[in-house]
Coordinates of C-alpha atoms in Angstrom, one line a residue:
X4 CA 2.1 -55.1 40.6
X5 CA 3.6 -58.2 42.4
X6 CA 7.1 -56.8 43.9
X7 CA 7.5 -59.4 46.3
X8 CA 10.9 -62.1 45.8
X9 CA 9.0 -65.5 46.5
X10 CA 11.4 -67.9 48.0
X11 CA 11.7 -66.0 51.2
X12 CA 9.6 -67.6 54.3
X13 CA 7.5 -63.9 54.5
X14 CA 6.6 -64.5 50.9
X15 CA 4.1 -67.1 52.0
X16 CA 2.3 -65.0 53.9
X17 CA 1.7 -62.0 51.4
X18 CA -1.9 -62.3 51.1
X19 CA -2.5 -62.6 54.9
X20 CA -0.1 -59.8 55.5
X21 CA -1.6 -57.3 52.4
X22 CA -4.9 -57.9 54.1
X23 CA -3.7 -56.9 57.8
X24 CA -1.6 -53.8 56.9
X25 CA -4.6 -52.9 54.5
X26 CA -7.3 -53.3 57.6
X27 CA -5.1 -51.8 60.3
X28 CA -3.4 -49.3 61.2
X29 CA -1.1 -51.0 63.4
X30 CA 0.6 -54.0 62.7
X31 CA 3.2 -56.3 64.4
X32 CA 5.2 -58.6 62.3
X33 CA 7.2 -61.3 64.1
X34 CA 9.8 -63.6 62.8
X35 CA 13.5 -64.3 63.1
X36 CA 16.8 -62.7 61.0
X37 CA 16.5 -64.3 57.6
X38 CA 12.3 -64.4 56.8
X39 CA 12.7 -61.8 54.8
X40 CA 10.3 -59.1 56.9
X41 CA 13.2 -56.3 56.2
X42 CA 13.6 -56.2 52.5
X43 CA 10.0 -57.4 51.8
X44 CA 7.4 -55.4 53.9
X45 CA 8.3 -52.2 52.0
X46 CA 7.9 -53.7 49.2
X47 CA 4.2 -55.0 50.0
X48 CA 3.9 -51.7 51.2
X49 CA 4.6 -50.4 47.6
X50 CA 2.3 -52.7 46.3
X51 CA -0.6 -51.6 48.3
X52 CA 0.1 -48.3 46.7
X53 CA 1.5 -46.3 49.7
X54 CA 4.1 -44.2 50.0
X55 CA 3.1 -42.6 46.5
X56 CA 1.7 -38.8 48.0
X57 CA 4.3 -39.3 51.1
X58 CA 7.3 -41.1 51.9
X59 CA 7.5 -44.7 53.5
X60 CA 9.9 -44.6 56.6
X61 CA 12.0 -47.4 57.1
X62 CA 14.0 -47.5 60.2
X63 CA 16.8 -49.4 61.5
X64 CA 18.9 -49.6 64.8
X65 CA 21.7 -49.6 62.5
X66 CA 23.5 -47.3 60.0
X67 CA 25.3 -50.6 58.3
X68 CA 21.6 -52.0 58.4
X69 CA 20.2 -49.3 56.7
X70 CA 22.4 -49.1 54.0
X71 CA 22.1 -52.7 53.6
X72 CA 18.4 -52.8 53.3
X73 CA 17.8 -50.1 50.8
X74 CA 21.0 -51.3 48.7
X75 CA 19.0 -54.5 49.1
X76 CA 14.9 -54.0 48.0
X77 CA 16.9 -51.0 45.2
X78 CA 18.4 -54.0 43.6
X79 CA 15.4 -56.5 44.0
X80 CA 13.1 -53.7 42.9
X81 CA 15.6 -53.0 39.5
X82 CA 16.1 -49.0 40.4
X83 CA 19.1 -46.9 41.0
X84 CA 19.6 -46.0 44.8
X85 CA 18.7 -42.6 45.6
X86 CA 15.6 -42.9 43.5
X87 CA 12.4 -44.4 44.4
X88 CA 14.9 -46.5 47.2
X89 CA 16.7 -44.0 49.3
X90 CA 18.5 -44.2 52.8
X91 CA 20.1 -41.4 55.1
X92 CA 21.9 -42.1 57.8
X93 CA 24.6 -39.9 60.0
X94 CA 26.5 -37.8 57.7
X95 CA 25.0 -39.4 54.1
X96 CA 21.7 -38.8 52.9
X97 CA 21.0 -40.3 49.4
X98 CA 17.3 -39.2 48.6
X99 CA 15.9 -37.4 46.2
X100 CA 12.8 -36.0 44.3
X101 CA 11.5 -38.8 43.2
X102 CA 11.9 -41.0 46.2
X103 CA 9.0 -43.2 47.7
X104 CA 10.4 -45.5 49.7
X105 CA 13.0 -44.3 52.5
X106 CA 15.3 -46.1 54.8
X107 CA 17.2 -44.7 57.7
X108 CA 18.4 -45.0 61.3
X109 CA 15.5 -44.3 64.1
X110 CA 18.0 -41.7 65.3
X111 CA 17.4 -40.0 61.8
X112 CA 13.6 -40.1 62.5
X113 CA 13.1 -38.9 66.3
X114 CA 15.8 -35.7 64.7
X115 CA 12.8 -35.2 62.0
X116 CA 10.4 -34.9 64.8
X117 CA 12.1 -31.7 65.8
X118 CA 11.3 -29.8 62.8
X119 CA 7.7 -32.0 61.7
X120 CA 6.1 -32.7 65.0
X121 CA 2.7 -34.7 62.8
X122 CA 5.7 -36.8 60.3
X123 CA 3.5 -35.2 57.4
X124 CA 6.6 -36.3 54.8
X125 CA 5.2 -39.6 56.0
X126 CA 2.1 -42.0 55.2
X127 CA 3.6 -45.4 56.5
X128 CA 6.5 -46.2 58.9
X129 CA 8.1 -49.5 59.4
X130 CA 9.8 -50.0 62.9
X131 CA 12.2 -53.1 62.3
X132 CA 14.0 -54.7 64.9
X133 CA 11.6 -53.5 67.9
X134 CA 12.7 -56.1 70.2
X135 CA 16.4 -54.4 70.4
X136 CA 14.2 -52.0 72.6
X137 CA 17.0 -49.3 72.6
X138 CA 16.2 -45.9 73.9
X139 CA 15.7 -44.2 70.0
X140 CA 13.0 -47.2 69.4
X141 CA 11.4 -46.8 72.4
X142 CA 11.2 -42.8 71.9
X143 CA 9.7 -43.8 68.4
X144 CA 7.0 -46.8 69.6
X145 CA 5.9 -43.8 72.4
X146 CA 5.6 -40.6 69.9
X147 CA 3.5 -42.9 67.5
X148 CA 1.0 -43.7 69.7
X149 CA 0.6 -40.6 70.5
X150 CA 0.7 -39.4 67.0
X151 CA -2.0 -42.3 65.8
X152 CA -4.9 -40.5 66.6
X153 CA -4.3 -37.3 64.9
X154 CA -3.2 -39.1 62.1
X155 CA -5.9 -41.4 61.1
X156 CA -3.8 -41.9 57.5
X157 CA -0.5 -42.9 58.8
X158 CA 0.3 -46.9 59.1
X159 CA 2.5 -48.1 61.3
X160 CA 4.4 -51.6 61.0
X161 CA 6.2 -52.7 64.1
X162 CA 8.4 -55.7 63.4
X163 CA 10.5 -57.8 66.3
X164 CA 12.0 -61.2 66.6
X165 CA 9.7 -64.1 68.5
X166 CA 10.1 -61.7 71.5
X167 CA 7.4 -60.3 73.7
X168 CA 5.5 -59.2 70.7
X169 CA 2.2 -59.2 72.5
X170 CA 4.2 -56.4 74.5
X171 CA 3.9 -54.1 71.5
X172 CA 0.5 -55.1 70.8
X173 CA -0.9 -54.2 73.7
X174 CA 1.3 -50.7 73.7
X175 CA -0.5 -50.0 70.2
X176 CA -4.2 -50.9 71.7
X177 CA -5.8 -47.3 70.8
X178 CA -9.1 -48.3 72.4
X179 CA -10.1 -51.6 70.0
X180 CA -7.8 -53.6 71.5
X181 CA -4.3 -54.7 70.6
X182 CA -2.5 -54.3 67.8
X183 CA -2.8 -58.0 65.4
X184 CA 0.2 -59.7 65.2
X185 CA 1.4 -61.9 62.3
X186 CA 4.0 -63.8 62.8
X187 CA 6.2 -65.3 60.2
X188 CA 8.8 -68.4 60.0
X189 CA 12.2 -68.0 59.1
X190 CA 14.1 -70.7 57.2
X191 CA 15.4 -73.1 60.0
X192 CA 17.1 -76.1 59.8
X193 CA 18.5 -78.3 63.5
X194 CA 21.7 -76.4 65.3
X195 CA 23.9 -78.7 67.5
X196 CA 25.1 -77.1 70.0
X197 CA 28.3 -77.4 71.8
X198 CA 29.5 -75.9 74.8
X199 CA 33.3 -75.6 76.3
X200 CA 34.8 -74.3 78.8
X201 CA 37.6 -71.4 78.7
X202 CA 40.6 -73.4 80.8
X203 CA 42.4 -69.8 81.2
X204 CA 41.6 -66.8 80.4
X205 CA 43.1 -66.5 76.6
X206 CA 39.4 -65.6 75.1
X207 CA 41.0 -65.5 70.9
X208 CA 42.7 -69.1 72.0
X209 CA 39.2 -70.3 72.2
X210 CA 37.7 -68.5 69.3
X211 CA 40.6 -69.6 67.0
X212 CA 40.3 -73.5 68.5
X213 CA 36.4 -73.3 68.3
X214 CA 36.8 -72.2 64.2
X215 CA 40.1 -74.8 63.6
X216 CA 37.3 -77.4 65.3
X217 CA 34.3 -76.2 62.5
X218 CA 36.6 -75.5 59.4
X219 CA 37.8 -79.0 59.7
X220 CA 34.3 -80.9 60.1
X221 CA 31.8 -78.5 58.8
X222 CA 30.9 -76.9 55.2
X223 CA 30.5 -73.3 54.4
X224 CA 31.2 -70.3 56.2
X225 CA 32.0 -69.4 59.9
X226 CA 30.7 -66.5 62.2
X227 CA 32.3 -65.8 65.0
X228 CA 30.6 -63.0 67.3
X229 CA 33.3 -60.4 69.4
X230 CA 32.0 -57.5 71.7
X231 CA 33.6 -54.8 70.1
X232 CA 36.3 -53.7 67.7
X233 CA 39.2 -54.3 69.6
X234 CA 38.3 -57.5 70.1
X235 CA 37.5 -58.1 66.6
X236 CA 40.9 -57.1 65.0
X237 CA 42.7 -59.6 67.9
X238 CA 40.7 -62.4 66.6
X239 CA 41.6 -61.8 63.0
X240 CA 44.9 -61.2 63.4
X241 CA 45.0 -64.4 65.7
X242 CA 43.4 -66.2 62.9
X243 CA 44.9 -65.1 59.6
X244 CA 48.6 -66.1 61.8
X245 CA 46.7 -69.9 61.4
X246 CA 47.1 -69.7 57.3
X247 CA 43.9 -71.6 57.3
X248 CA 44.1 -73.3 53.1
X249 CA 41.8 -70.8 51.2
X250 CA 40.3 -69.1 53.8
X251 CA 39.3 -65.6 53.9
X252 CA 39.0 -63.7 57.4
X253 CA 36.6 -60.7 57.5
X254 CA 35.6 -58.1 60.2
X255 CA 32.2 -56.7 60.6
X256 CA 31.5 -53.4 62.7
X257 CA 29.8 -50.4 62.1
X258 CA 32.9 -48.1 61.4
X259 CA 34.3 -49.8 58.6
X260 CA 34.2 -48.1 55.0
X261 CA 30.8 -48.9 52.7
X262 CA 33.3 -50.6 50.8
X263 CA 34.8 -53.1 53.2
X264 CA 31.3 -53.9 54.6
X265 CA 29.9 -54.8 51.4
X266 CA 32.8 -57.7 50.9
X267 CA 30.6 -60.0 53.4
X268 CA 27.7 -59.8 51.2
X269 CA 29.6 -60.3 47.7
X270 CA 29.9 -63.7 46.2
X271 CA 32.9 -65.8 46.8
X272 CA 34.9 -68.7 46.1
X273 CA 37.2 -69.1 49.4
X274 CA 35.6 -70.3 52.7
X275 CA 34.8 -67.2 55.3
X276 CA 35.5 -66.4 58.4
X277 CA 33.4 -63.3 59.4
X278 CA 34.1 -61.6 63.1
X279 CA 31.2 -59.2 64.2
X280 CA 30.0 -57.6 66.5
X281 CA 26.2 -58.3 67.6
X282 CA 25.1 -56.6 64.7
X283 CA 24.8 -59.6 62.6
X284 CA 22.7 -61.0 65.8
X285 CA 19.5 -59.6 64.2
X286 CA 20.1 -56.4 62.1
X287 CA 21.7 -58.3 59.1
X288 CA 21.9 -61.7 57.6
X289 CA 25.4 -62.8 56.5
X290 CA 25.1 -65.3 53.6
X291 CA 26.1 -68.8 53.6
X292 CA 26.9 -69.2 57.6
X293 CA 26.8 -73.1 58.4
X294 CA 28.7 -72.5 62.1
X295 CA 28.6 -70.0 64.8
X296 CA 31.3 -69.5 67.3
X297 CA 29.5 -67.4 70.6
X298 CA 31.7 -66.2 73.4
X299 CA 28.4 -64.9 75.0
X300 CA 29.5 -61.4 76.0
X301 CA 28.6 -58.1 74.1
X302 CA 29.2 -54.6 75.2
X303 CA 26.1 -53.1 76.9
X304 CA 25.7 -50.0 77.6
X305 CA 24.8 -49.5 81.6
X306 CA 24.9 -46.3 84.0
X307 CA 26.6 -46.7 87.2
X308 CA 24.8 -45.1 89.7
X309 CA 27.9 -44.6 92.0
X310 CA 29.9 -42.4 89.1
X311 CA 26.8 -41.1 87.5
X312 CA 28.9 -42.0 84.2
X313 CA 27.3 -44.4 81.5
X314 CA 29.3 -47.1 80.6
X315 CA 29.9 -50.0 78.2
X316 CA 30.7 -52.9 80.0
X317 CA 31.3 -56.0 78.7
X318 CA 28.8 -58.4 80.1
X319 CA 26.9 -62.0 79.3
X320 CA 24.3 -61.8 76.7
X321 CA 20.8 -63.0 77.6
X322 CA 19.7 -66.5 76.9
X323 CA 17.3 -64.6 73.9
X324 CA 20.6 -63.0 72.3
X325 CA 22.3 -66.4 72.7
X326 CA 19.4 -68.1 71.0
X327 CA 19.4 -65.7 67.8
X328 CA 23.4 -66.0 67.7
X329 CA 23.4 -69.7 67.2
X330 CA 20.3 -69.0 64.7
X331 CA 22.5 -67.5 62.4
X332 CA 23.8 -71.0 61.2
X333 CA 20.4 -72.6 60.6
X334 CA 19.2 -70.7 57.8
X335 CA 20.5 -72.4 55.1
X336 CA 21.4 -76.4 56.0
X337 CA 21.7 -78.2 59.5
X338 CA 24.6 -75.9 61.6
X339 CA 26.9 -75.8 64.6
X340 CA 26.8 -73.3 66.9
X341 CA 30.1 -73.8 69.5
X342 CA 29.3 -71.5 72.8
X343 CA 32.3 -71.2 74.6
X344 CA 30.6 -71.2 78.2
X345 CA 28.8 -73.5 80.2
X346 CA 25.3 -75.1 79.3
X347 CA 24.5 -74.0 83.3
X348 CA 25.7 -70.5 83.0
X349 CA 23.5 -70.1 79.9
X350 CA 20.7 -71.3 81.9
X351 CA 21.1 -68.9 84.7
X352 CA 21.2 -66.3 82.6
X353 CA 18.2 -63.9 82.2
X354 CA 15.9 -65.0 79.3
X355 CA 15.8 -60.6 77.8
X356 CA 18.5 -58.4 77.6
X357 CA 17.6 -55.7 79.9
X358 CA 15.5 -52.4 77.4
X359 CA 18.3 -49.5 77.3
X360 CA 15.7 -47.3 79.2
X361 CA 15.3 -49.6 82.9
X362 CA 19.7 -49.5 82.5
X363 CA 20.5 -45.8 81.6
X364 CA 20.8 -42.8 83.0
X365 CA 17.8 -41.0 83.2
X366 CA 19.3 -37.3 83.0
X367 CA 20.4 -37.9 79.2
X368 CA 17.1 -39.5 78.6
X369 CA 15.3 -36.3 80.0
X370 CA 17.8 -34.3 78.3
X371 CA 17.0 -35.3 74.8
X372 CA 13.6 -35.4 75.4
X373 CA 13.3 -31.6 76.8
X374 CA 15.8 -31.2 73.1
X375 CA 12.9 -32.8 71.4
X376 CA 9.9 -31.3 72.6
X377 CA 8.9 -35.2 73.3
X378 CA 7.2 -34.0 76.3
X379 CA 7.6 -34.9 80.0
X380 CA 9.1 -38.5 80.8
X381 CA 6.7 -39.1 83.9
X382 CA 3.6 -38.9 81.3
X383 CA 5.5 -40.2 78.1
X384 CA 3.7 -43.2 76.8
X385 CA 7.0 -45.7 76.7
X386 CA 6.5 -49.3 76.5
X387 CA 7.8 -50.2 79.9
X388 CA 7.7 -46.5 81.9
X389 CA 11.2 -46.3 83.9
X390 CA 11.5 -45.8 87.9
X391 CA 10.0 -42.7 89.3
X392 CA 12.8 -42.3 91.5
X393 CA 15.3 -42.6 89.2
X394 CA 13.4 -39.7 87.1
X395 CA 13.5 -37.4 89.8
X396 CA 17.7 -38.1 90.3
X397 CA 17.8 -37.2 86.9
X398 CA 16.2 -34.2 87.0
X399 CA 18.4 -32.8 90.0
X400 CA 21.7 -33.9 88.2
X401 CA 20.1 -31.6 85.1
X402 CA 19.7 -28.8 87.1
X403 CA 22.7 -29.1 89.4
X404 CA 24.5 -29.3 85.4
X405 CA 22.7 -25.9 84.8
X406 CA 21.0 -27.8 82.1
X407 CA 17.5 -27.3 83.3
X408 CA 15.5 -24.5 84.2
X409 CA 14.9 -25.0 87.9
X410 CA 11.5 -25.1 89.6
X411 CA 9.3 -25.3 86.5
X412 CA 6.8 -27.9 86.5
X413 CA 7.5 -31.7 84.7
X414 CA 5.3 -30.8 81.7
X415 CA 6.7 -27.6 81.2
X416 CA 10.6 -28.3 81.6
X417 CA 12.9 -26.5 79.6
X418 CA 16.5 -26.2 78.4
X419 CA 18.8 -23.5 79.6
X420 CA 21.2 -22.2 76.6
X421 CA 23.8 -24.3 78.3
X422 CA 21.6 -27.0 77.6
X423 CA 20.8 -26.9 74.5
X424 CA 24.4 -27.1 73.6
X425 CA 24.8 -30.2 76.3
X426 CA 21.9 -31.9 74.1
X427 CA 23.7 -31.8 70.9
X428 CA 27.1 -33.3 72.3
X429 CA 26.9 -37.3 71.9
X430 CA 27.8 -38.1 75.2
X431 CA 26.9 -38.8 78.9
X432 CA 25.6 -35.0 80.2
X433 CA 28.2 -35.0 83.0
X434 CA 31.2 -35.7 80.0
X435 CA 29.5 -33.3 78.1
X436 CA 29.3 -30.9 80.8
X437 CA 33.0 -31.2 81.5
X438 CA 34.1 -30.3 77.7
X439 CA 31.5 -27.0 77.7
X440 CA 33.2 -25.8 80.6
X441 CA 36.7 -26.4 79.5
X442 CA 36.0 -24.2 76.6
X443 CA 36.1 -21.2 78.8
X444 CA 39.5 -22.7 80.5
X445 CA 41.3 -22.9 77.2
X446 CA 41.7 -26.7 77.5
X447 CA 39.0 -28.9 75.5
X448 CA 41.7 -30.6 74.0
X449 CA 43.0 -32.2 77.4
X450 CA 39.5 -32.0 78.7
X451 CA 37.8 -34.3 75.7
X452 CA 41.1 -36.9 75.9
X453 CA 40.0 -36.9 79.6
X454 CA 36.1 -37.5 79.1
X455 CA 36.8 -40.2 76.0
X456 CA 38.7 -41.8 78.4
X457 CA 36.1 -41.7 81.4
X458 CA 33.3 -42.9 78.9
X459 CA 34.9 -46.4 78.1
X460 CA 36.9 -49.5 79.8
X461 CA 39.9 -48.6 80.5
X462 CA 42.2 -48.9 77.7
X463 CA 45.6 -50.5 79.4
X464 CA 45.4 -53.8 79.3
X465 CA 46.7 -56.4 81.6
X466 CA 47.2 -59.8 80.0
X467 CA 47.3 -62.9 82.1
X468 CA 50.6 -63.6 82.9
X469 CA 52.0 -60.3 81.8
X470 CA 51.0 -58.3 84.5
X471 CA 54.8 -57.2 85.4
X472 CA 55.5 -56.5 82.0
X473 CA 52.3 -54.6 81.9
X474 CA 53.0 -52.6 84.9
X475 CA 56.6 -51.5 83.6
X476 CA 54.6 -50.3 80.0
X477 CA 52.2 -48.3 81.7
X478 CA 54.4 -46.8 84.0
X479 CA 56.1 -44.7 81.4
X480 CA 53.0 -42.8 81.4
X481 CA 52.4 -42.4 85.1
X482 CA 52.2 -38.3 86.4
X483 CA 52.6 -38.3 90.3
X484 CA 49.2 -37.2 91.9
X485 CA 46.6 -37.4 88.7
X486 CA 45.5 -40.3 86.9
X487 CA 43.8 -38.0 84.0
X488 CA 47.1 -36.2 83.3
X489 CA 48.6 -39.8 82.8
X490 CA 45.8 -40.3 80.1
X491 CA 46.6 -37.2 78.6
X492 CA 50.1 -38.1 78.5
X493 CA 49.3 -42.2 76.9
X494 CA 47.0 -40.1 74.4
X495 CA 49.7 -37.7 73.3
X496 CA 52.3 -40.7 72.7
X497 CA 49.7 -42.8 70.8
X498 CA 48.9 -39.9 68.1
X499 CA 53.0 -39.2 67.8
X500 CA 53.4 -43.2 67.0
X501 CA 50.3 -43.2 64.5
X502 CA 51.4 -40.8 62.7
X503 CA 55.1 -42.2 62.5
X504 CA 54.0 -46.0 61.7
X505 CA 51.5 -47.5 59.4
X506 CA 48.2 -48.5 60.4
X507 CA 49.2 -52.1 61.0
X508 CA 52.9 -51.5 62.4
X509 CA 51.0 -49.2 64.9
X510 CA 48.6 -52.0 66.0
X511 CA 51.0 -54.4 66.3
X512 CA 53.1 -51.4 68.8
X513 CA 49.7 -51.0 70.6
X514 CA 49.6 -55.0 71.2
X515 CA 53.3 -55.3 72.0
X516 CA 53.8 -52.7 75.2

């Protein structure tokens, strides 16, 4: 049975593909956002009659992305989701009985290994987006090659973007060599790009002159990329105040409602402006996108070795992750893609964005893998093995934490009771360490303000120009001799406020002082 939807760029590759998947049991499958390789590979997997005695695993870097995709190949496929489509993600799980086919986030998977070391649920799993190269798909492209050989009857699909794919061939060489890649086109059509330069440091200025600037010359719909949520409701707030002629302004992160996430994909009749974060770099292709507007920052998540904290900084994206952003607006007709930085900062940049494991602290990493039973990191088969050094600091901050049993040899580490509680708090281990000791102090509550506030940039702005002003706000807060008690004391105002003011009237407070 032919499930495949034929206008899409992987659709002309069907035969080649059937043939490759059928032969192997490793396959890479490269090509850009928009080819199609998400929504149609499970299907070819269908048609090649797997996933009828087990399950087909789909995973995705993101929970938006899963959703998206299963809603996606249910409707294409004309079944009810939750039925031979599912998805589960963090706190949802919508499969059932008669389920063949199911998507999910690869954190959703590597927790599965805990309890079904072999994946028997599975006879096929689809790794999509490989080139993020976060820590959960790196955990995931390690176990399975390890897993291949005792499981002769599991397939395994890795697909990236047009990035270092011959990396994960070479990973998934089991002794006949590497892995065969296929790539695929995407739809692509010529992107002129433009670059400018900030005059001061007003970023949504830019942004909101950048879309005034495309709105006015181009057709279609705009995407304008932010690094985070805050960022994000500033923009559309600062755009909406332009009362652009039938214009529609939408946000795009992962904590919105199913609801207000779907309103990007739905049909429409007013032009769009859509502000996301990088998740519609690669995860998810918004429809009808003729211009791009690119700040070239994202937030990255980056351990400071002086604090031994993990942060999020807000840094440059790589010339890769520039090149995919301003790809967005070729898919359809000829684009614009306006990058507001200079064409010689973008070629200084680095080509990659940095894998999560060579920037992370290693002590989490070691954490969850002791949690998982995923063996010792030193041996672990990952696709680019992190600094041996940097292992062995990670492993002393564990057991100064009281985390680890000390003095046991690397294949044989285990968790202390502590923790095993430290694994399952989602948070750096010395945060997390903080909060399990407050419990027996009788003050989580000012201890997990404290560590939320520790685990992000700090939340006081500064504007340009306003600094005085600024100053004056924050010093309402100030407690003589501790900077966390003066966090405690901004947190305790901001939930009296919310609860007095509407959600809007409270942002608009936030922004004022």
């Amino acid at each position: 049975m032919d499930f495949s939807t034929p206008d899409l760029p992987i659709s002309q590759r069907k035969d080649e593909l059937l043939r490759v998947i059928d032969a192997h049991q490793v396959v890479i499958v490269a090509g850009e956002t928009g080819s199609g390789k998400s929504t149609q590979l499970p299907k070819f997997c269908l048609e090649l009659g797997r996933g009828t005695e087990r399950l087909i695993g789909h995973t995705q870097p993101r929970r938006i992305a899963a959703r998206a995709v299963a809603e996606r190949v249910a409707e294409e496929l004309g079944v009810d989701l939750g039925e031979e489509v599912g998805y589960a993600v963090r706190f949802t799980d919508k499969v059932g009985k008669r389920t063949r086919l199911k998507v999910m986030t690869d954190g959703i998977l590597l927790n599965e290994l805990q309890r079904d070391r072999e994946l028997s649920r599975y006879d096929t799993i689809i790794v999509d987006e490989a080139h993020e190269r976060s820590l959960n798909i790196d955990f995931i492209l390690g176990y399975l090659k390890q897993l291949l050989p005792r499981r002769p009857d599991l397939k395994v699909i890795v697909t990236s973007a047009t990035i270092d794919t011959e990396r994960f061939a070479a990973h998934f060489d089991l002794g006949a060599g590497p892995a065969p890649i296929v790539e695929v086109s995407g739809r692509t059509f010529p992107v002129e790009l433009r670059y400018r330069t900030q005059e001061d440091d007003d970023a949504v200025r830019a942004v909101t002159e950048a879309v005034r600037e495309l709105l006015d010359e181009q057709m279609g719909d705009v995407l304008v990329f932010q690094s985070g949520e805050r960022e994000i409701r500033d923009t559309a707030e600062a755009i909406e105040a332009m009362n652009l002629p039938n214009t529609e302004v939408l946000p795009l992160f992962a904590r919105l409602s199913a609801a207000e996430q779907h309103r990007v994909f739905a049909s429409h009749t007013k032009r769009r402006v859509v502000i996301a974060t990088n998740i519609a770099e690669t995860s998810l292709t918004v429809p009808g996108v003729r211009s791009v507007v690119d700040p070239g920052t994202a937030r990255i998540s980056r351990y400071n070795k002086r604090t031994k904290v993990q942060r999020l900084p807000i840094e440059p994206v790589s010339r890769a992750s520039a090149d995919q952003r301003a790809g967005r607006c070729g898919r359809v007709a000829p684009g614009v893609c306006i990058r507001l930085f200079e064409e010689d900062e973008f070629l200084e940049r680095p080509e990659f964005t940095e894998p999560e494991i060579l920037r992370t602290n290693l002590a989490s990493v070691i954490l969850q893998m002791t949690a998982l039973g995923l063996g010792d990191v030193e041996s672990f088969p990952f696709v680019e093995p992190p600094d041996r050094r940097n292992i062995t600091d990670g492993v002393t901050l564990l057991e100064e934490l009281g985390a680890l049993q000390v003095d046991r040899p690397a294949h044989d580490r285990r968790l202390t009771k502590l923790g095993q509680r430290l694994a399952r708090l989602p948070v750096d281990p010395t945060l997390g360490r903080m909060v399990l000791e407050a419990e027996h102090n009788d003050c989580v509550h000012e201890v997990m303000v404290i560590a939320a506030a520790l685990s992000i940039q700090d939340v006081r702005e500064r504007p340009s120009g306003k600094e005085q002003l600024a100053a004056e706000s924050h010093a309402r807060f100030r407690v003589p001799g501790s900077d966390f008690l003066g966090m405690i004391s901004l947190w305790d105002h901001l939930k009296e406020r919310q609860k007095a003011l509407g959600s809007s009237a409270f942002r608009r407070e936030c922004k004022a002082e």
